Amino acid sequence: MNKALLIKGGRLVDPARKISRVGNLLLKDDKISWVSEGRENPVGKAYDTLTAKGLIVCPGFIDFHCHLREPGFESKETIATGTKAAAYGGFTTICCMPNTRPPLDSADMIVAVKNKAEQEGMIQVFPIGCVTKGRKGKDLIYMEPLVKAGVVGFSDDGDPVRTPELMEEALEIGKMFNLPVIDHCEDPNGGPPEGEEKIAARDLEVAEKTNGWVHIAHVSTAGTVELIRQAKKKGVKVTAEATPHHLLLTADMIEKRGSLAKVNPPLRTEADRQALVAGIKDGTIDIIATDHAPHTMQEKQRPYADAPAGISGFDTAVGSLMWLVQSKQLTLTELIACLTNKPAAILNKPLGSFVVDSVANVTIIDPNKEWVVDVNKFLSLGKNTPLAGAKLTGKVVATIYQGNLVYKDDSVIIGLR
Ligand code: DOR
């Protein structure tokens, strides 16, 4: 069956192709079919038309780091609820971390998550496999079967790769598959922020030695940004991400919101936050990843020391990040690049740009929509966010995955023109 949708009069923002202009986009048979040069209409018949005047139309957003909690922690999140929340948040592709129960350390488990995502998920899910068996930090897993099963990287996220020897081995083998080892940099024996920087420095050294690819997850300190900047200058194969919460919030949130603001790595100082933004501007930080980490409110209502770390991020990520554009800390193109072509490059997949004949994944933002974060309306089971009650300007209003509208706000109008 032929299917088509014309997205008309929005600002097309496609950083990969240096496009930021008002125009029209035609989706046909689940593919990007045509991108206007100016404001001209496509030739041919009348299409179902989404009126995008005043809206920002981007390639579907990609999140390289989230927690879907299935199997094992289904009271926190499931593949079904997590992907729904991700679609609502503007994501069409997400990569899920392996700290499930049991952890994702075998090809069978990777295949099971992928199959479940295909059956029950709203969008595309790429799993990340463990670095060590059982995520126990002792024995390296045998990577090849997981690669064949479709992992996009390896990580013991939640914990760092335990020893430099393990990291070296993992980077050597990861290199053969051109896949990153994604490290959660935290020294279990050393306090932050030095603990993060110590492990990041170790990883960068091993990456330099092996020429393997290390990806530093949720960078949170100015020191780590500087370490990565210097390593990139030397040609070390390193990529890095920052989360929305580390780009927007600082440690004073912990006093205000208690356990809801408990996250790992913790929220830092304003100087650290600004260093992350500067890192995005000069390319030291490649991408923004949510680290969506849902927990139950029961767990999060415990005293700070006993509550689990993590922020539920899908529902609010893009809306909150728009503040960086409104306050002129980032340009719109810089922000969108961190969610589209730059993570696509890390995934090495033909995503994140309006290339004709590529899959029709599209995210539409209303930059002026004002809304209040109401966790009761979250599609994620995780209601744990320090942004509860926050007033935000800018919201995802439609998400199209493989040509299908997987989320649409009531304000978005579609009709036959
Ligand atoms: O805050 C966090 N929560 N940081 C992590 O690295 C893990 C995550 C989780 O799984 O809850």
Coordinates of N, CA and C in Angstrom, one line a residue, residues 98-260:
P98 N 23.2 -2.7 29.3 CA 23.0 -4.1 29.7 C 22.9 -4.4 31.2
N99 N 22.7 -3.4 32.1 CA 22.6 -3.6 33.5 C 21.2 -4.0 33.9
T100 N 20.7 -5.1 33.2 CA 19.4 -5.7 33.5 C 19.7 -6.9 34.4
R101 N 18.6 -7.7 34.7 CA 18.8 -8.9 35.6 C 18.1 -10.1 34.9
P102 N 18.9 -11.0 34.4 CA 20.3 -11.0 34.3 C 20.8 -10.0 33.3
P103 N 22.1 -9.7 33.4 CA 22.7 -8.7 32.5 C 22.8 -9.2 31.1
L104 N 22.8 -8.3 30.1 CA 22.9 -8.7 28.7 C 24.3 -9.1 28.3
D105 N 24.7 -10.3 28.6 CA 26.0 -10.7 28.3 C 26.1 -11.9 27.4
S106 N 25.0 -12.3 26.7 CA 25.1 -13.4 25.7 C 24.3 -13.0 24.5
A107 N 24.6 -13.7 23.4 CA 23.9 -13.4 22.1 C 22.4 -13.7 22.3
D108 N 22.1 -14.7 23.0 CA 20.7 -15.1 23.2 C 19.9 -13.9 23.8
M109 N 20.5 -13.3 24.8 CA 19.9 -12.2 25.5 C 19.7 -11.0 24.6
I110 N 20.8 -10.7 23.8 CA 20.7 -9.6 22.9 C 19.6 -9.8 21.9
V111 N 19.5 -11.0 21.4 CA 18.4 -11.4 20.4 C 17.1 -11.2 21.1
A112 N 17.0 -11.7 22.3 CA 15.7 -11.6 23.0 C 15.2 -10.2 23.2
V113 N 16.1 -9.3 23.5 CA 15.8 -7.9 23.7 C 15.4 -7.3 22.3
K114 N 16.1 -7.6 21.3 CA 15.8 -7.1 20.0 C 14.4 -7.6 19.5
N115 N 14.2 -8.9 19.7 CA 12.9 -9.4 19.3 C 11.7 -8.8 20.0
K116 N 11.9 -8.6 21.3 CA 10.9 -8.0 22.2 C 10.6 -6.6 21.7
A117 N 11.7 -5.9 21.4 CA 11.6 -4.5 20.9 C 10.8 -4.5 19.6
E118 N 11.1 -5.4 18.7 CA 10.4 -5.4 17.5 C 8.9 -5.7 17.6
Q119 N 8.6 -6.6 18.6 CA 7.2 -7.0 18.8 C 6.4 -5.9 19.6
E120 N 7.1 -5.4 20.6 CA 6.3 -4.6 21.6 C 6.8 -3.1 21.6
G121 N 7.9 -2.8 20.9 CA 8.4 -1.5 21.0 C 7.8 -0.6 20.0
M122 N 7.9 0.7 20.2 CA 7.4 1.8 19.3 C 8.4 2.2 18.3
I123 N 9.7 2.0 18.7 CA 10.8 2.6 17.9 C 11.9 1.5 17.9
Q124 N 13.0 1.9 17.2 CA 14.2 1.0 17.1 C 15.0 1.0 18.4
V125 N 15.4 -0.2 18.8 CA 16.2 -0.4 19.9 C 17.5 -1.2 19.5
F126 N 18.6 -0.6 19.8 CA 19.9 -1.3 19.6 C 20.5 -1.6 21.0
P127 N 20.7 -2.9 21.4 CA 21.2 -3.2 22.7 C 22.8 -3.0 22.7
I128 N 23.2 -2.7 23.9 CA 24.7 -2.7 24.2 C 25.0 -3.9 25.1
G129 N 26.0 -4.6 24.8 CA 26.4 -5.8 25.6 C 27.3 -5.5 26.7
C130 N 27.4 -6.4 27.7 CA 28.4 -6.3 28.8 C 29.8 -6.4 28.3
V131 N 30.7 -5.8 29.0 CA 32.1 -6.0 28.8 C 32.6 -7.3 29.5
T132 N 32.0 -7.6 30.7 CA 32.5 -8.7 31.4 C 31.3 -9.7 31.7
K133 N 31.6 -10.9 31.9 CA 30.5 -11.9 32.1 C 29.7 -11.6 33.4
G134 N 28.4 -11.6 33.2 CA 27.6 -11.2 34.4 C 27.7 -9.8 34.8
R135 N 28.5 -9.0 34.1 CA 28.8 -7.6 34.5 C 29.5 -7.6 35.8
K136 N 30.3 -8.6 36.0 CA 30.9 -8.8 37.4 C 32.3 -8.2 37.4
G137 N 32.8 -7.7 36.3 CA 34.1 -7.0 36.3 C 35.3 -8.0 36.4
K138 N 35.1 -9.3 36.1 CA 36.2 -10.2 36.2 C 36.7 -10.7 34.8
D139 N 35.8 -11.5 34.2 CA 36.2 -12.1 32.9 C 35.5 -11.5 31.7
L140 N 36.4 -11.1 30.7 CA 35.8 -10.5 29.5 C 34.9 -11.5 28.8
I141 N 33.8 -11.0 28.3 CA 32.9 -11.8 27.6 C 33.5 -12.2 26.2
Y142 N 33.0 -13.2 25.6 CA 33.4 -13.5 24.2 C 32.6 -12.6 23.3
M143 N 33.2 -11.6 22.7 CA 32.4 -10.5 22.0 C 31.7 -10.9 20.7
E144 N 32.4 -11.8 20.0 CA 31.9 -12.0 18.6 C 30.5 -12.4 18.4
P145 N 30.0 -13.4 19.2 CA 28.6 -13.7 19.1 C 27.6 -12.5 19.4
L146 N 28.0 -11.7 20.3 CA 27.1 -10.5 20.6 C 27.2 -9.5 19.4
V147 N 28.3 -9.4 18.8 CA 28.4 -8.6 17.6 C 27.5 -9.1 16.5
K148 N 27.6 -10.4 16.3 CA 26.7 -11.0 15.3 C 25.2 -10.8 15.6
A149 N 24.9 -10.8 16.9 CA 23.5 -10.6 17.4 C 23.1 -9.1 17.3
G150 N 24.1 -8.2 17.0 CA 23.7 -6.8 16.7 C 24.0 -5.8 17.8
V151 N 24.9 -6.1 18.7 CA 25.2 -5.0 19.7 C 25.9 -3.8 19.0
V152 N 25.7 -2.6 19.6 CA 26.4 -1.4 19.0 C 27.5 -0.9 19.9
G153 N 27.9 -1.7 20.9 CA 29.0 -1.4 21.8 C 29.0 -2.3 23.0
F154 N 30.0 -2.1 23.8 CA 30.1 -2.9 25.1 C 30.3 -2.0 26.3
S155 N 29.6 -2.3 27.4 CA 29.7 -1.5 28.6 C 29.3 -2.3 29.8
D156 N 30.0 -2.0 30.9 CA 29.6 -2.5 32.2 C 28.8 -1.4 32.9
D157 N 28.2 -0.5 32.2 CA 27.6 0.8 32.7 C 26.9 0.5 34.1
G158 N 27.0 1.5 34.9 CA 26.6 1.4 36.3 C 27.9 1.2 37.1
D159 N 28.9 0.5 36.5 CA 30.2 0.4 37.0 C 31.2 0.6 35.9
P160 N 32.4 1.0 36.4 CA 33.5 1.2 35.4 C 34.0 -0.2 35.0
V161 N 34.7 -0.2 33.8 CA 35.5 -1.4 33.5 C 36.6 -1.5 34.6
R162 N 36.6 -2.6 35.3 CA 37.4 -2.7 36.6 C 38.8 -2.4 36.6
T163 N 39.6 -3.0 35.6 CA 41.0 -2.8 35.6 C 41.5 -2.3 34.2
P164 N 42.7 -1.7 34.2 CA 43.3 -1.3 33.0 C 43.6 -2.5 32.1
E165 N 43.9 -3.7 32.7 CA 44.1 -4.9 31.8 C 42.9 -5.3 31.1
L166 N 41.7 -5.3 31.8 CA 40.5 -5.6 31.2 C 40.1 -4.6 30.1
M167 N 40.4 -3.3 30.4 CA 40.1 -2.3 29.4 C 40.9 -2.5 28.2
E168 N 42.2 -2.9 28.4 CA 43.1 -3.1 27.2 C 42.6 -4.2 26.3
E169 N 42.2 -5.3 27.0 CA 41.7 -6.5 26.2 C 40.5 -6.1 25.5
A170 N 39.6 -5.4 26.2 CA 38.3 -5.1 25.6 C 38.5 -4.1 24.4
L171 N 39.4 -3.2 24.5 CA 39.6 -2.2 23.4 C 40.2 -3.0 22.2
E172 N 41.1 -3.9 22.5 CA 41.8 -4.6 21.4 C 40.7 -5.4 20.6
I173 N 39.8 -6.1 21.3 CA 38.8 -6.9 20.6 C 37.8 -6.0 20.0
G174 N 37.3 -5.0 20.7 CA 36.3 -4.0 20.2 C 36.8 -3.5 18.9
K175 N 38.1 -3.2 18.8 CA 38.7 -2.6 17.6 C 38.5 -3.5 16.4
M176 N 38.6 -4.8 16.6 CA 38.4 -5.7 15.4 C 37.0 -5.6 14.8
F177 N 36.0 -5.2 15.6 CA 34.6 -5.1 15.2 C 34.3 -3.6 14.9
N178 N 35.2 -2.7 15.1 CA 35.0 -1.3 15.0 C 33.8 -0.8 15.9
L179 N 33.8 -1.4 17.1 CA 32.8 -1.0 18.1 C 33.4 -0.4 19.3
P180 N 32.7 0.6 20.0 CA 33.3 1.2 21.1 C 33.1 0.4 22.4
V181 N 34.1 0.6 23.3 CA 33.9 0.2 24.7 C 33.4 1.5 25.4
I182 N 32.2 1.4 26.0 CA 31.6 2.6 26.6 C 31.9 2.5 28.1
D183 N 32.6 3.5 28.6 CA 32.9 3.4 30.1 C 32.2 4.4 30.9
H184 N 31.7 3.8 32.0 CA 31.2 4.6 33.1 C 32.4 4.9 34.1
C185 N 32.9 6.1 34.0 CA 34.1 6.4 34.7 C 33.8 6.9 36.1
E186 N 34.2 6.0 37.0 CA 34.0 6.3 38.4 C 35.0 5.4 39.2
D187 N 35.8 6.0 40.0 CA 36.7 5.1 40.8 C 36.0 4.7 42.1
P188 N 35.7 3.4 42.2 CA 35.0 2.9 43.3 C 35.6 3.2 44.7
N189 N 36.9 3.5 44.6 CA 37.6 3.8 45.9 C 37.9 5.3 46.1
G190 N 37.6 6.1 45.0 CA 37.9 7.5 45.1 C 36.6 8.3 44.9
G191 N 36.5 9.4 45.6 CA 35.3 10.2 45.5 C 35.3 11.1 44.3
P192 N 34.2 11.5 43.9 CA 34.1 12.4 42.7 C 34.6 13.8 43.2
P193 N 35.0 14.6 42.2 CA 35.0 14.4 40.8 C 36.3 13.7 40.4
E194 N 37.3 13.6 41.3 CA 38.6 13.1 40.9 C 38.5 11.6 40.5
G195 N 37.5 10.9 41.0 CA 37.3 9.5 40.7 C 37.0 9.3 39.2
E196 N 36.1 10.2 38.7 CA 35.8 10.2 37.3 C 37.0 10.5 36.4
E197 N 37.7 11.5 36.8 CA 38.9 11.9 36.0 C 40.0 10.9 36.0
K198 N 40.1 10.2 37.1 CA 41.2 9.2 37.2 C 40.9 8.0 36.2
I199 N 39.7 7.6 36.2 CA 39.3 6.5 35.3 C 39.3 6.9 33.9
A200 N 38.8 8.1 33.6 CA 38.8 8.6 32.2 C 40.3 8.7 31.7
A201 N 41.2 9.2 32.6 CA 42.6 9.3 32.2 C 43.2 8.0 31.9
R202 N 42.8 7.0 32.7 CA 43.3 5.6 32.5 C 42.8 5.1 31.2
D203 N 41.5 5.3 30.9 CA 40.9 4.8 29.7 C 41.5 5.5 28.4
L204 N 41.8 6.8 28.5 CA 42.4 7.5 27.4 C 43.8 7.0 27.1
E205 N 44.5 6.7 28.2 CA 45.9 6.1 28.0 C 45.8 4.7 27.3
V206 N 44.9 3.9 27.8 CA 44.8 2.6 27.2 C 44.3 2.7 25.7
A207 N 43.4 3.6 25.5 CA 42.9 3.8 24.1 C 44.1 4.2 23.2
E208 N 44.9 5.1 23.7 CA 46.1 5.6 22.9 C 47.1 4.4 22.6
K209 N 47.3 3.6 23.6 CA 48.2 2.5 23.5 C 47.7 1.5 22.5
T210 N 46.4 1.2 22.6 CA 45.8 0.1 21.7 C 45.3 0.6 20.4
N211 N 45.1 1.9 20.3 CA 44.4 2.5 19.1 C 42.9 1.9 19.1
G212 N 42.4 1.5 20.2 CA 41.0 1.0 20.3 C 40.1 2.2 20.5
W213 N 38.8 2.0 20.4 CA 37.8 3.1 20.5 C 37.1 3.1 21.9
V214 N 37.4 4.1 22.7 CA 36.7 4.2 23.9 C 35.7 5.4 23.8
H215 N 34.5 5.1 24.4 CA 33.4 6.1 24.5 C 33.2 6.4 25.9
I216 N 33.4 7.7 26.3 CA 33.2 8.1 27.7 C 31.8 8.5 27.9
A217 N 31.1 7.7 28.8 CA 29.7 7.9 29.1 C 29.5 9.1 30.0
H218 N 28.4 9.7 30.0 CA 28.0 10.8 31.0 C 29.1 11.6 31.6
V219 N 29.9 12.3 30.8 CA 30.9 13.1 31.2 C 30.3 14.2 32.1
S220 N 30.9 14.4 33.3 CA 30.3 15.4 34.2 C 31.2 16.5 34.8
T221 N 32.5 16.3 34.6 CA 33.4 17.4 35.2 C 34.2 18.1 34.1
A222 N 34.6 19.3 34.5 CA 35.4 20.2 33.6 C 36.7 19.4 33.3
G223 N 37.2 18.7 34.4 CA 38.5 18.0 34.2 C 38.4 16.9 33.2
T224 N 37.3 16.2 33.2 CA 37.2 15.1 32.2 C 37.1 15.7 30.8
V225 N 36.3 16.8 30.6 CA 36.2 17.4 29.3 C 37.6 17.8 28.8
E226 N 38.4 18.4 29.7 CA 39.8 18.8 29.3 C 40.6 17.6 28.9
L227 N 40.5 16.5 29.7 CA 41.3 15.2 29.3 C 40.9 14.7 27.9
I228 N 39.6 14.7 27.6 CA 39.2 14.3 26.3 C 39.6 15.2 25.2
R229 N 39.5 16.5 25.5 CA 40.0 17.5 24.5 C 41.5 17.2 24.2
Q230 N 42.3 17.1 25.1 CA 43.7 16.8 24.9 C 44.0 15.5 24.2
A231 N 43.2 14.5 24.5 CA 43.3 13.2 23.9 C 42.9 13.3 22.4
K232 N 41.8 14.0 22.1 CA 41.4 14.1 20.7 C 42.5 14.8 19.9
K233 N 43.1 15.8 20.6 CA 44.2 16.6 19.9 C 45.3 15.6 19.5
K234 N 45.6 14.6 20.3 CA 46.7 13.7 20.1 C 46.2 12.6 19.1
G235 N 44.9 12.6 18.7 CA 44.5 11.6 17.8 C 44.0 10.3 18.4
V236 N 43.8 10.3 19.7 CA 43.2 9.1 20.4 C 41.8 8.9 19.9
K237 N 41.4 7.7 19.7 CA 40.1 7.4 19.2 C 39.1 7.4 20.4
V238 N 38.6 8.5 20.7 CA 37.6 8.7 21.8 C 36.4 9.5 21.3
T239 N 35.3 9.0 21.8 CA 34.0 9.8 21.6 C 33.5 10.0 23.0
A240 N 32.5 10.9 23.2 CA 32.0 11.2 24.5 C 30.6 11.8 24.5
E241 N 29.9 11.6 25.6 CA 28.6 12.1 25.7 C 28.4 12.9 26.9
A242 N 27.4 13.8 26.9 CA 26.9 14.4 28.1 C 25.4 14.3 28.2
T243 N 24.9 14.2 29.4 CA 23.4 14.0 29.6 C 22.7 15.4 29.7
P244 N 21.4 15.4 29.4 CA 20.7 16.7 29.6 C 20.8 17.2 31.0
H245 N 20.7 16.3 32.0 CA 20.8 16.8 33.4 C 22.1 17.4 33.8
H246 N 23.2 16.8 33.3 CA 24.5 17.5 33.6 C 24.7 18.8 32.8
L247 N 24.0 18.9 31.7 CA 24.1 20.1 30.9 C 23.2 21.2 31.4
L248 N 22.2 20.9 32.2 CA 21.2 21.9 32.6 C 21.2 22.1 34.1
L249 N 21.6 21.1 34.9 CA 21.4 21.3 36.4 C 22.7 21.2 37.1
T250 N 22.7 21.7 38.4 CA 23.9 21.7 39.2 C 23.5 21.1 40.6
A251 N 24.5 21.0 41.4 CA 24.4 20.2 42.7 C 23.4 20.9 43.6
D252 N 23.1 22.2 43.5 CA 22.1 22.8 44.4 C 20.7 22.1 44.2
M253 N 20.5 21.4 43.1 CA 19.2 20.7 43.0 C 19.1 19.6 44.0
I254 N 20.2 19.1 44.5 CA 20.2 18.0 45.5 C 19.5 18.5 46.8
E255 N 19.9 19.7 47.2 CA 19.2 20.3 48.3 C 17.7 20.5 48.1
K256 N 17.4 20.9 46.9 CA 16.0 21.2 46.6 C 15.1 20.0 46.4
R257 N 15.7 19.0 45.8 CA 14.9 17.8 45.3 C 15.3 16.5 46.0
G258 N 16.4 16.5 46.8 CA 16.8 15.3 47.5 C 17.1 14.2 46.5
S259 N 16.5 13.0 46.9 CA 16.8 11.8 46.1 C 16.4 11.9 44.7
L260 N 15.5 12.7 44.3 CA 15.1 12.8 42.9 C 16.2 13.4 42.1

